[in-house]
Amino acid sequence: KMKPLAMVAAGGLALVVPCYNEEERLRSAAFVSYLAETPTVRLIFVDDGSSDGTVPLLQKLVAAAAGGAELLQLPQNCGKAEAV
């Protein structure tokens, strides 16, 4: 598993996706599976203290991405700027 900065240095791309109560939007985000299958793109989801079903959904997406994504969780809602 390549770290995001090493991936970028190797010509890859790491995308940080801040998430706060995004369960409904993430369910309809077809790009997630496409990007997760692209080996030069790594998705880094940052949950910003969601109170809906965002975290369980992200856990499923990360597991399905087979190393193409990861989930970081903030202990409480800190705002989008902090999540990024």
Short mmCIF file of C-alpha atoms in Angstrom, two decimals:
data_model
loop_
_atom_site.label_atom_id
_atom_site.label_comp_id
_atom_site.label_asym_id
_atom_site.label_seq_id
_atom_site.Cartn_x
_atom_site.Cartn_y
_atom_site.Cartn_z
CA LYS A 1 0.00 0.00 0.00
CA MET A 2 1.60 3.21 -1.19
CA LYS A 3 1.35 6.30 1.02
CA PRO A 4 -0.37 9.32 -0.60
CA LEU A 5 2.77 11.49 -0.86
CA ALA A 6 4.83 8.62 -2.28
CA MET A 7 2.05 7.96 -4.77
CA VAL A 8 2.05 11.58 -5.93
CA ALA A 9 5.84 11.51 -6.24
CA ALA A 10 5.50 8.36 -8.36
CA GLY A 11 3.09 10.12 -10.74
CA GLY A 12 -0.13 9.20 -8.96
CA LEU A 13 -2.83 11.36 -7.49
CA ALA A 14 -4.33 11.44 -3.98
CA LEU A 15 -7.73 13.06 -3.55
CA VAL A 16 -8.93 14.17 -0.12
CA VAL A 17 -12.71 13.96 0.19
CA PRO A 18 -14.05 15.68 3.32
CA CYS A 19 -17.37 14.14 4.45
CA TYR A 20 -19.93 15.36 6.95
CA ASN A 21 -23.34 13.66 6.93
CA GLU A 22 -22.90 12.71 3.26
CA GLU A 23 -24.58 9.30 3.34
CA GLU A 24 -27.15 10.11 0.63
CA ARG A 25 -24.65 11.84 -1.67
CA LEU A 26 -22.11 9.05 -1.33
CA ARG A 27 -24.69 6.40 -2.20
CA SER A 28 -25.23 8.06 -5.57
CA ALA A 29 -21.58 8.94 -6.27
CA ALA A 30 -20.71 6.66 -9.19
CA PHE A 31 -17.26 8.25 -9.46
CA VAL A 32 -16.20 6.62 -6.18
CA SER A 33 -16.01 3.12 -7.63
CA TYR A 34 -14.35 4.37 -10.83
CA LEU A 35 -11.64 6.29 -9.00
CA ALA A 36 -11.08 3.50 -6.51
CA GLU A 37 -10.33 1.13 -9.40
CA THR A 38 -7.83 3.51 -10.97
CA PRO A 39 -4.42 2.48 -9.61
CA THR A 40 -2.84 5.93 -9.90
CA VAL A 41 -5.63 7.58 -7.89
CA ARG A 42 -6.03 7.17 -4.15
CA LEU A 43 -9.12 8.43 -2.34
CA ILE A 44 -8.69 9.66 1.22
CA PHE A 45 -12.08 10.10 2.87
CA VAL A 46 -12.05 12.25 6.01
CA ASP A 47 -15.17 11.91 8.12
CA ASP A 48 -15.78 15.12 10.04
CA GLY A 49 -17.85 13.70 12.91
CA SER A 50 -20.89 12.60 10.89
CA SER A 51 -24.02 11.63 12.81
CA ASP A 52 -25.77 9.75 9.98
CA GLY A 53 -24.71 6.55 8.21
CA THR A 54 -21.69 8.12 6.49
CA VAL A 55 -19.01 6.17 8.38
CA PRO A 56 -20.44 2.66 7.83
CA LEU A 57 -20.95 3.47 4.15
CA LEU A 58 -17.39 4.79 3.83
CA GLN A 59 -16.06 1.68 5.56
CA LYS A 60 -17.79 -0.45 2.92
CA LEU A 61 -16.48 1.73 0.08
CA VAL A 62 -12.92 1.60 1.42
CA ALA A 63 -13.08 -2.19 1.81
CA ALA A 64 -14.37 -2.55 -1.75
CA ALA A 65 -11.64 -0.28 -3.10
CA ALA A 66 -8.98 -2.93 -2.40
CA GLY A 67 -6.31 -0.48 -1.24
CA GLY A 68 -7.40 2.40 -3.47
CA ALA A 69 -8.97 4.33 -0.61
CA GLU A 70 -8.68 4.97 3.09
CA LEU A 71 -10.84 6.48 5.81
CA LEU A 72 -9.69 8.95 8.44
CA GLN A 73 -12.10 9.95 11.19
CA LEU A 74 -12.10 13.18 13.18
CA PRO A 75 -13.51 12.79 16.71
CA GLN A 76 -15.98 15.65 16.24
CA ASN A 77 -17.21 18.08 13.61
CA CYS A 78 -14.34 20.52 13.04
CA GLY A 79 -15.38 21.99 9.68
CA LYS A 80 -14.34 21.32 6.11
CA ALA A 81 -11.07 23.28 6.38
CA GLU A 82 -9.89 21.10 9.27
CA ALA A 83 -10.97 17.92 7.49
CA VAL A 84 -8.90 18.79 4.44
#
